[in-house]
CSV table of N, CA and C and ligand atoms in Angstrom, one decimal:
chain,number,residue,atom,x,y,z
E,16,MET,N,-56.4,-11.2,-24.6
E,16,MET,CA,-56.1,-11.0,-23.4
E,16,MET,C,-54.4,-11.5,-23.0
E,17,LEU,N,-54.4,-12.5,-23.1
E,17,LEU,CA,-53.2,-13.2,-22.5
E,17,LEU,C,-52.3,-12.6,-23.6
E,18,HIS,N,-52.3,-12.1,-25.1
E,18,HIS,CA,-51.7,-11.5,-25.8
E,18,HIS,C,-51.2,-10.1,-25.1
E,19,PHE,N,-52.1,-9.4,-25.0
E,19,PHE,CA,-52.2,-7.8,-24.4
E,19,PHE,C,-51.3,-8.3,-23.4
E,20,MET,N,-51.5,-9.0,-22.4
E,20,MET,CA,-50.4,-9.4,-21.1
E,20,MET,C,-48.8,-9.3,-21.4
E,21,ASN,N,-48.8,-10.3,-22.5
E,21,ASN,CA,-47.4,-10.8,-22.7
E,21,ASN,C,-46.8,-9.6,-23.2
E,22,PHE,N,-47.4,-8.9,-24.2
E,22,PHE,CA,-46.8,-7.5,-25.1
E,22,PHE,C,-46.7,-6.6,-23.7
E,23,THR,N,-47.4,-6.2,-22.6
E,23,THR,CA,-47.0,-5.5,-21.4
E,23,THR,C,-46.1,-5.8,-20.7
E,24,LEU,N,-45.7,-7.0,-20.5
E,24,LEU,CA,-44.6,-7.4,-20.0
E,24,LEU,C,-43.3,-7.3,-21.1
E,25,PHE,N,-43.4,-7.5,-22.0
E,25,PHE,CA,-42.4,-7.6,-22.9
E,25,PHE,C,-41.8,-6.3,-23.1
E,26,THR,N,-42.9,-5.0,-23.1
E,26,THR,CA,-42.4,-3.5,-23.2
E,26,THR,C,-41.7,-3.5,-21.8
E,27,ASN,N,-42.2,-3.8,-20.2
E,27,ASN,CA,-41.9,-3.4,-19.4
E,27,ASN,C,-40.6,-4.1,-19.3
E,28,PHE,N,-40.2,-5.4,-19.9
E,28,PHE,CA,-38.8,-5.9,-19.7
E,28,PHE,C,-37.7,-4.7,-20.6
E,29,ILE,N,-38.1,-4.4,-21.8
E,29,ILE,CA,-37.6,-3.8,-22.8
E,29,ILE,C,-37.1,-2.3,-22.0
E,30,GLY,N,-38.1,-1.7,-21.1
E,30,GLY,CA,-38.2,-0.5,-20.7
E,30,GLY,C,-37.3,-0.8,-19.5
E,31,LEU,N,-37.0,-1.5,-18.9
E,31,LEU,CA,-36.4,-2.1,-17.6
E,31,LEU,C,-35.0,-2.1,-18.5
E,32,LEU,N,-34.4,-3.0,-19.1
E,32,LEU,CA,-33.2,-3.2,-19.9
E,32,LEU,C,-32.7,-1.6,-20.1
E,33,LEU,N,-33.5,-1.1,-20.7
E,33,LEU,CA,-32.9,0.2,-21.4
E,33,LEU,C,-32.7,1.2,-20.0
E,34,ALA,N,-33.4,1.3,-18.9
E,34,ALA,CA,-33.2,1.9,-17.6
E,34,ALA,C,-31.6,1.4,-17.4
E,35,LEU,N,-31.7,0.2,-17.2
E,35,LEU,CA,-30.3,-0.6,-16.6
E,35,LEU,C,-29.2,0.1,-17.5
E,36,PHE,N,-29.3,0.0,-18.8
E,36,PHE,CA,-28.2,0.3,-19.7
E,36,PHE,C,-28.3,1.3,-19.7
E,37,SER,N,-28.7,2.6,-19.5
E,37,SER,CA,-28.3,4.2,-19.7
E,37,SER,C,-28.0,4.4,-18.5
E,38,VAL,N,-28.1,3.7,-17.1
E,38,VAL,CA,-27.7,3.4,-15.5
E,38,VAL,C,-25.8,3.1,-16.1
E,39,THR,N,-25.7,2.0,-16.4
E,39,THR,CA,-24.7,1.6,-16.8
E,39,THR,C,-23.7,2.9,-17.7
E,40,VAL,N,-24.4,3.3,-18.4
E,40,VAL,CA,-23.7,4.4,-19.5
E,40,VAL,C,-23.4,5.2,-18.9
E,41,ASN,N,-24.3,6.1,-18.0
E,41,ASN,CA,-24.0,6.8,-17.3
E,41,ASN,C,-22.9,7.0,-15.9
E,42,ALA,N,-22.9,5.6,-15.6
E,42,ALA,CA,-21.9,5.4,-14.8
E,42,ALA,C,-20.7,5.3,-15.2
E,43,LEU,N,-20.3,5.0,-16.3
E,43,LEU,CA,-18.9,4.7,-16.7
E,43,LEU,C,-18.3,5.9,-16.8
E,44,PRO,N,-18.6,7.5,-17.2
E,44,PRO,CA,-17.8,8.2,-17.0
E,44,PRO,C,-17.1,8.9,-15.9
E,45,ILE,N,-18.6,8.6,-14.9
E,45,ILE,CA,-18.1,9.1,-13.5
E,45,ILE,C,-16.9,8.3,-13.0
E,46,GLY,N,-17.0,6.7,-13.3
E,46,GLY,CA,-16.0,5.8,-12.5
E,46,GLY,C,-14.6,6.0,-13.3
E,47,GLU,N,-14.4,6.6,-14.2
E,47,GLU,CA,-13.3,6.6,-15.1
E,47,GLU,C,-12.3,8.3,-14.8
E,48,LEU,N,-13.2,8.9,-14.4
E,48,LEU,CA,-13.0,10.4,-13.8
E,48,LEU,C,-12.3,10.3,-12.8
E,49,HIS,N,-13.1,9.4,-12.1
E,49,HIS,CA,-12.6,9.2,-10.8
E,49,HIS,C,-11.3,8.5,-10.6
E,50,MET,N,-10.9,8.0,-11.2
E,50,MET,CA,-9.7,7.1,-11.0
E,50,MET,C,-8.6,7.8,-12.3
E,51,ARG,N,-8.9,8.7,-13.0
E,51,ARG,CA,-8.2,9.2,-13.9
E,51,ARG,C,-7.8,10.6,-13.0
E,52,ASP,N,-8.5,11.3,-12.0
E,52,ASP,CA,-8.2,12.4,-11.1
E,52,ASP,C,-7.3,11.9,-9.9
E,53,VAL,N,-7.0,10.9,-9.7
E,53,VAL,CA,-5.8,10.0,-8.6
E,53,VAL,C,-4.7,10.2,-9.7
E,54,PHE,N,-3.8,10.9,-9.3
E,54,PHE,CA,-2.3,10.7,-10.3
E,54,PHE,C,-1.3,10.3,-9.1
E,55,VAL,N,-0.9,9.0,-9.7
E,55,VAL,CA,0.2,8.6,-9.0
E,55,VAL,C,1.4,8.5,-10.0
E,56,PRO,N,2.0,9.6,-10.4
E,56,PRO,CA,3.2,9.4,-11.2
E,56,PRO,C,4.5,8.4,-10.5
E,57,PRO,N,4.4,7.7,-11.9
E,57,PRO,CA,5.9,6.9,-11.4
E,57,PRO,C,7.4,7.6,-11.1
E,58,VAL,N,7.7,7.4,-10.2
E,58,VAL,CA,9.1,7.6,-10.0
E,58,VAL,C,10.6,7.2,-11.1
E,59,THR,N,11.3,8.0,-11.7
E,59,THR,CA,11.8,7.3,-12.9
E,59,THR,C,13.4,7.5,-12.4
E,60,SER,N,13.7,8.8,-11.6
E,60,SER,CA,14.9,9.0,-11.0
E,60,SER,C,14.7,9.0,-9.3
E,61,PRO,N,15.4,8.9,-8.4
E,61,PRO,CA,16.9,7.6,-8.4
E,61,PRO,C,16.2,6.6,-9.3
E,62,THR,N,17.3,5.8,-9.5
E,62,THR,CA,17.0,4.5,-10.1
E,62,THR,C,17.9,3.3,-9.1
E,63,ALA,N,17.5,1.9,-9.4
E,63,ALA,CA,18.0,1.2,-8.3
E,63,ALA,C,19.7,1.2,-8.3
E,64,ASP,N,20.7,1.7,-9.4
E,64,ASP,CA,21.9,1.8,-9.2
E,64,ASP,C,22.3,2.9,-8.8
E,65,ALA,N,21.6,4.3,-8.3
E,65,ALA,CA,21.8,5.6,-8.1
E,65,ALA,C,22.7,5.3,-6.7
E,66,VAL,N,23.5,6.6,-6.6
E,66,VAL,CA,24.4,6.4,-5.3
E,66,VAL,C,24.7,8.1,-5.0
E,67,TRP,N,24.0,8.4,-3.8
E,67,TRP,CA,23.9,9.3,-3.6
E,67,TRP,C,25.0,9.9,-2.4
E,68,ALA,N,25.8,11.2,-2.9
E,68,ALA,CA,26.8,11.5,-1.6
E,68,ALA,C,25.9,12.8,-0.7
E,69,VAL,N,26.0,12.5,0.9
E,69,VAL,CA,25.4,13.4,1.6
E,69,VAL,C,25.6,14.6,1.2
E,70,GLY,N,24.6,15.8,1.3
E,70,GLY,CA,25.5,17.2,0.8
E,70,GLY,C,25.0,17.3,-0.7
E,71,SER,N,25.2,16.3,-1.1
E,71,SER,CA,25.2,16.7,-3.1
E,71,SER,C,24.0,16.9,-3.5
E,72,VAL,N,23.7,17.8,-4.7
E,72,VAL,CA,22.3,18.1,-5.3
E,72,VAL,C,21.9,17.1,-6.2
E,73,GLN,N,21.0,16.2,-6.0
E,73,GLN,CA,20.5,15.1,-6.8
E,73,GLN,C,19.0,15.4,-7.7
E,74,THR,N,18.7,15.1,-8.7
E,74,THR,CA,17.7,15.2,-9.5
E,74,THR,C,16.9,14.2,-9.5
E,75,VAL,N,15.8,14.3,-8.8
E,75,VAL,CA,14.5,13.5,-8.9
E,75,VAL,C,13.8,13.8,-9.8
E,76,THR,N,13.3,12.5,-10.6
E,76,THR,CA,12.2,12.9,-11.6
E,76,THR,C,11.2,11.8,-11.7
E,77,TRP,N,10.0,12.1,-12.3
E,77,TRP,CA,8.9,11.2,-12.5
E,77,TRP,C,8.2,11.4,-13.4
E,78,ASN,N,7.7,10.8,-14.0
E,78,ASN,CA,7.0,10.3,-15.5
E,78,ASN,C,5.5,11.3,-15.5
E,79,THR,N,5.3,12.4,-16.1
E,79,THR,CA,4.3,12.9,-15.8
E,79,THR,C,3.2,13.1,-17.2
E,80,THR,N,3.5,11.8,-18.0
E,80,THR,CA,3.0,11.5,-19.1
E,80,THR,C,1.4,11.1,-18.8
E,81,ASP,N,0.7,10.6,-18.0
E,81,ASP,CA,-0.2,10.5,-17.9
E,81,ASP,C,-1.1,11.2,-17.1
E,82,ALA,N,-0.6,12.5,-17.1
E,82,ALA,CA,-1.1,13.0,-15.9
E,82,ALA,C,-2.9,13.7,-16.5
E,83,PRO,N,-3.6,13.5,-15.6
E,83,PRO,CA,-5.2,13.8,-16.0
E,83,PRO,C,-5.1,15.5,-15.8
E,84,GLU,N,-6.0,16.0,-16.7
E,84,GLU,CA,-6.5,17.4,-16.7
E,84,GLU,C,-6.7,17.8,-15.4
E,85,GLN,N,-7.3,17.5,-14.9
E,85,GLN,CA,-7.8,17.8,-13.2
E,85,GLN,C,-7.4,17.3,-12.2
E,86,ILE,N,-6.2,17.7,-11.3
E,86,ILE,CA,-5.4,16.8,-10.3
E,86,ILE,C,-6.2,17.2,-8.8
E,87,THR,N,-6.6,16.0,-8.1
E,87,THR,CA,-7.0,16.5,-7.0
E,87,THR,C,-6.4,17.5,-6.1
E,88,ASN,N,-4.8,16.8,-5.7
E,88,ASN,CA,-3.8,17.5,-5.2
E,88,ASN,C,-2.5,17.8,-6.1
E,89,PRO,N,-2.4,19.0,-6.7
E,89,PRO,CA,-1.3,19.2,-7.4
E,89,PRO,C,0.2,19.5,-7.2
E,90,ILE,N,0.1,19.4,-5.5
E,90,ILE,CA,1.2,19.8,-4.8
E,90,ILE,C,2.0,18.7,-4.4
E,91,GLY,N,3.2,18.8,-4.9
E,91,GLY,CA,4.4,17.6,-4.3
E,91,GLY,C,4.7,17.8,-3.3
E,92,ARG,N,5.5,16.6,-2.6
E,92,ARG,CA,6.1,16.4,-1.9
E,92,ARG,C,7.3,15.2,-1.8
E,93,ILE,N,8.4,15.4,-1.2
E,93,ILE,CA,9.5,14.0,-1.8
E,93,ILE,C,9.9,13.9,-0.1
E,94,MET,N,9.9,13.0,0.2
E,94,MET,CA,10.4,12.3,1.3
E,94,MET,C,11.5,10.9,1.3
E,95,LEU,N,12.1,10.9,2.3
E,95,LEU,CA,13.4,10.2,2.3
E,95,LEU,C,12.6,9.0,2.9
E,96,ARG,N,13.1,7.8,2.3
E,96,ARG,CA,12.5,6.2,2.9
E,96,ARG,C,13.9,5.5,3.5
E,97,LYS,N,13.8,5.1,4.8
E,97,LYS,CA,14.8,3.9,4.9
E,97,LYS,C,14.6,2.6,5.6
E,98,GLY,N,14.7,1.7,5.1
E,98,GLY,CA,14.2,0.3,5.3
E,98,GLY,C,13.1,0.0,5.4
E,99,GLY,N,12.2,0.6,4.5
E,99,GLY,CA,11.1,0.6,4.5
E,99,GLY,C,10.0,1.5,5.1
E,100,LEU,N,10.8,2.2,5.8
E,100,LEU,CA,10.1,3.0,6.4
E,100,LEU,C,10.2,4.8,6.1
E,101,THR,N,9.0,5.4,5.8
E,101,THR,CA,9.5,7.2,5.7
E,101,THR,C,9.6,7.7,7.2
E,102,THR,N,10.7,8.3,6.4
E,102,THR,CA,11.5,9.1,7.9
E,102,THR,C,10.9,10.6,7.8
E,103,ASN,N,11.3,11.1,8.7
E,103,ASN,CA,10.8,12.7,8.8
E,103,ASN,C,11.7,13.6,8.1
E,104,ASN,N,12.2,13.2,7.0
E,104,ASN,CA,13.4,14.0,6.0
E,104,ASN,C,12.5,14.6,4.8
E,105,THR,N,12.0,15.4,4.6
E,105,THR,CA,11.5,16.0,3.5
E,105,THR,C,12.5,17.0,2.9
E,106,LEU,N,12.7,16.2,1.4
E,106,LEU,CA,13.6,16.3,0.5
E,106,LEU,C,13.3,17.9,-0.1
E,107,ALA,N,12.1,17.7,-0.6
E,107,ALA,CA,11.3,18.9,-1.2
E,107,ALA,C,9.7,19.2,-1.2
E,108,ASP,N,9.4,20.2,-1.3
E,108,ASP,CA,7.8,20.4,-0.7
E,108,ASP,C,7.4,21.5,-1.2
E,109,GLY,N,6.2,21.7,-1.7
E,109,GLY,CA,5.3,22.7,-2.1
E,109,GLY,C,5.7,23.1,-3.4
E,110,PHE,N,6.2,21.8,-4.4
E,110,PHE,CA,6.2,22.3,-5.9
E,110,PHE,C,5.2,21.3,-6.5
E,111,ASP,N,4.9,22.0,-7.7
E,111,ASP,CA,4.3,21.6,-9.3
E,111,ASP,C,4.4,20.2,-9.3
E,112,ILE,N,3.3,19.4,-9.0
E,112,ILE,CA,3.4,17.5,-9.2
E,112,ILE,C,3.7,17.5,-11.0
E,113,LEU,N,3.4,18.6,-11.5
E,113,LEU,CA,3.4,18.4,-13.0
E,113,LEU,C,4.7,18.8,-13.6
E,114,LEU,N,5.6,19.2,-12.8
E,114,LEU,CA,7.0,19.7,-13.2
E,114,LEU,C,7.5,18.6,-13.6
E,115,GLY,N,7.7,16.9,-12.9
E,115,GLY,CA,8.4,16.3,-13.5
E,115,GLY,C,9.9,16.4,-13.1
E,116,THR,N,10.2,17.1,-12.5
E,116,THR,CA,11.7,17.1,-12.0
E,116,THR,C,11.9,18.2,-11.1
E,117,ILE,N,12.7,17.6,-10.0
E,117,ILE,CA,13.1,18.7,-9.0
E,117,ILE,C,14.6,18.2,-8.7
E,118,ASN,N,15.3,19.4,-8.2
E,118,ASN,CA,17.0,19.0,-7.3
E,118,ASN,C,16.4,19.2,-6.0
E,119,VAL,N,17.2,18.0,-5.2
E,119,VAL,CA,17.0,18.2,-3.7
E,119,VAL,C,18.6,17.9,-3.7
E,120,THR,N,18.7,18.8,-2.0
E,120,THR,CA,20.1,18.2,-1.6
E,120,THR,C,20.1,17.2,-0.5
E,121,VAL,N,20.9,16.1,-0.8
E,121,VAL,CA,20.8,14.9,-0.2
E,121,VAL,C,21.3,15.1,1.4
E,122,PRO,N,20.1,14.8,2.3
E,122,PRO,CA,20.3,15.4,3.9
E,122,PRO,C,21.7,14.5,4.5
E,123,ASP,N,22.0,15.0,5.7
E,123,ASP,CA,23.0,14.7,6.6
E,123,ASP,C,22.5,13.3,7.3
E,124,VAL,N,22.2,12.4,6.5
E,124,VAL,CA,21.9,10.8,7.1
E,124,VAL,C,22.9,9.8,7.2
E,125,GLU,N,22.4,8.8,8.1
E,125,GLU,CA,23.5,7.7,8.0
E,125,GLU,C,23.7,6.8,6.5
E,126,PRO,N,25.2,6.8,6.0
E,126,PRO,CA,25.2,5.5,4.6
E,126,PRO,C,24.4,4.4,5.0
E,127,GLY,N,23.7,4.1,4.1
E,127,GLY,CA,22.9,3.0,3.8
E,127,GLY,C,22.7,2.7,2.2
E,128,ASP,N,22.4,1.2,2.0
E,128,ASP,CA,22.0,1.0,1.1
E,128,ASP,C,20.7,0.5,0.9
E,129,ASP,N,20.0,1.1,2.0
E,129,ASP,CA,18.1,1.0,1.7
E,129,ASP,C,17.1,2.0,2.1
E,130,TYR,N,17.7,2.8,1.0
E,130,TYR,CA,17.1,4.3,1.3
E,130,TYR,C,16.2,4.1,0.0
E,131,GLU,N,15.0,4.8,0.0
E,131,GLU,CA,13.9,5.3,-1.3
E,131,GLU,C,13.6,6.6,-0.4
E,132,ILE,N,13.0,6.9,-2.3
E,132,ILE,CA,12.2,8.3,-1.9
E,132,ILE,C,10.4,8.0,-1.8
E,133,VAL,N,10.2,8.9,-1.2
E,133,VAL,CA,8.7,8.9,-1.8
E,133,VAL,C,8.4,10.1,-2.4
E,134,LEU,N,7.1,9.9,-3.6
E,134,LEU,CA,6.6,10.9,-4.3
E,134,LEU,C,5.4,11.1,-3.7
E,135,PHE,N,5.1,12.2,-3.1
E,135,PHE,CA,3.4,12.6,-2.8
E,135,PHE,C,2.9,13.6,-3.7
E,136,GLY,N,1.6,13.3,-4.4
E,136,GLY,CA,1.0,13.8,-4.6
E,136,GLY,C,-0.8,13.7,-4.3
E,137,ASP,N,-1.2,13.3,-4.9
E,137,ASP,CA,-2.8,12.6,-4.6
E,137,ASP,C,-2.4,11.0,-3.4
E,138,SER,N,-1.5,10.8,-4.0
E,138,SER,CA,-0.8,9.5,-3.3
E,138,SER,C,0.4,9.2,-3.1
E,139,GLY,N,0.9,8.3,-2.9
E,139,GLY,CA,2.4,8.4,-2.4
E,139,GLY,C,3.3,7.1,-3.9
E,140,ASN,N,4.1,7.5,-4.2
E,140,ASN,CA,4.6,6.6,-5.2
E,140,ASN,C,6.6,6.7,-4.9
E,141,PHE,N,7.0,5.1,-4.3
E,141,PHE,CA,8.2,4.9,-4.5
E,141,PHE,C,9.2,4.8,-5.3
E,142,SER,N,10.2,5.4,-5.1
E,142,SER,CA,11.2,4.9,-6.3
E,142,SER,C,12.0,3.8,-5.5
E,143,PRO,N,12.7,3.3,-6.5
E,143,PRO,CA,13.5,1.8,-6.2
E,143,PRO,C,14.3,1.9,-4.9
E,144,VAL,N,14.5,0.9,-4.1
E,144,VAL,CA,15.8,1.1,-3.0
E,144,VAL,C,17.2,1.5,-3.7
E,145,PHE,N,17.9,2.6,-3.3
E,145,PHE,CA,18.9,3.0,-3.7
E,145,PHE,C,20.0,3.1,-2.5
E,146,GLU,N,21.2,3.9,-2.9
E,146,GLU,CA,22.3,4.0,-1.8
E,146,GLU,C,22.8,5.1,-1.6
E,147,ILE,N,22.8,5.6,-0.3
E,147,ILE,CA,23.2,7.1,0.3
E,147,ILE,C,24.9,6.8,0.8
E,148,VAL,N,25.6,7.7,0.3
E,148,VAL,CA,27.3,7.2,1.2
E,148,VAL,C,27.6,8.5,1.7
E,149,ALA,N,28.6,8.4,2.6
E,149,ALA,CA,29.0,9.5,3.0
E,149,ALA,C,29.6,10.8,1.9
E,150,ALA,N,29.6,11.9,2.6
E,150,ALA,CA,30.1,13.1,1.9
E,150,ALA,C,31.2,13.0,1.0
E,151,ASP,N,32.3,12.9,1.5
E,151,ASP,CA,33.3,12.8,0.7
E,151,ASP,C,33.7,11.4,0.2
E,152,ASN,N,33.1,10.7,-0.8
E,152,ASN,CA,33.4,9.5,-1.2
E,152,ASN,C,33.7,9.0,-2.5
E,153,GLY,N,33.5,10.6,-3.1
E,153,GLY,CA,34.4,10.5,-4.2
E,153,GLY,C,33.2,10.5,-5.6
E,154,TYR,N,31.7,10.3,-4.9
E,154,TYR,CA,30.9,10.5,-5.7
E,154,TYR,C,30.2,12.1,-6.1
S,228,NAG,C1,6.1,8.0,-19.3
S,228,NAG,O1,4.7,7.0,-19.0
S,228,NAG,C2,4.7,6.8,-20.6
S,228,NAG,C3,2.9,6.2,-20.8
S,228,NAG,O2,3.1,5.2,-19.6
S,228,NAG,C4,5.4,5.8,-21.3
S,228,NAG,O3,5.1,5.7,-22.5
S,228,NAG,C5,6.4,6.6,-21.6
S,228,NAG,O4,7.6,5.7,-21.9
S,228,NAG,C6,7.4,7.3,-19.9
S,228,NAG,N1,8.2,7.9,-20.1
S,228,NAG,C7,9.8,7.4,-19.5
S,228,NAG,C8,10.9,8.1,-19.2
S,228,NAG,O5,9.5,6.3,-18.4
S,229,NAG,C1,14.0,13.7,12.8
S,229,NAG,O1,13.7,12.5,14.0
S,229,NAG,C2,15.1,12.8,14.8
S,229,NAG,C3,14.7,11.6,15.8
S,229,NAG,O2,13.5,11.4,15.9
S,229,NAG,C4,15.2,14.4,14.9
S,229,NAG,O3,16.8,13.9,15.8
S,229,NAG,C5,15.5,14.9,13.7
S,229,NAG,O4,15.8,16.4,14.4
S,229,NAG,C6,14.0,15.1,13.3
S,229,NAG,N1,14.9,15.8,11.9
S,229,NAG,C7,13.3,16.4,11.4
S,229,NAG,C8,14.1,17.0,10.0
S,229,NAG,O5,12.5,17.0,11.7
S,230,NAG,C1,19.5,20.4,-11.3
S,230,NAG,O1,20.9,19.5,-11.5
S,230,NAG,C2,21.3,19.2,-12.3
S,230,NAG,C3,22.6,18.9,-12.3
S,230,NAG,O2,23.1,19.0,-10.8
S,230,NAG,C4,21.7,20.6,-13.1
S,230,NAG,O3,22.1,20.4,-14.4
S,230,NAG,C5,20.3,21.2,-13.6
S,230,NAG,O4,20.2,22.9,-14.0
S,230,NAG,C6,19.8,21.6,-11.7
S,230,NAG,N1,18.2,22.0,-12.4
S,230,NAG,C7,17.6,22.9,-11.4
S,230,NAG,C8,16.0,23.6,-11.9
S,230,NAG,O5,18.1,23.7,-10.6
């Protein structure tokens, strides 16, 4: 009788282990999928040594190499940041986040060396801090 009970406990224990294991295995792909769905492409241009002149056309690039098959929000938007704050200057809007590049015209903002851009898709990703100079500065 004792032997029988131990066997029952043992099989219950194995059953519990198997149940836990299958729950863990089933949970993994869902977690991975969720992470992969949020696509935050790194901005590759402008770089920290970029100098943009007001009114000039500049190329913004970002790395789409790790793009998942399904992206929650495939529509991109680029905004200008100054001094660590996002401004109301939208440089580009409504483009495909998988393009990896888009040309923008530098808006008429005050010159400064504390500009960044932020690329929005699922989330926001900042460029390094770079400089914007006045229009007729030779750049
Ligand atoms: C883009 O990202 C991939 C994967 O992280 C990396 O191997 C590659 O070097 C990156 N390309 C550029 C231009 O940064
Ligand atoms: C941004 O905000 C400034 C002041 O808050 C305003 O003068 C300017 O017109 C705004 N620009 C845009 C593109 O909304
Ligand atoms: C973006 O600008 C670069 C440099 O001015 C130019 O060579 C390129 O053709 C432009 N691309 C598009 C899509 O307009």
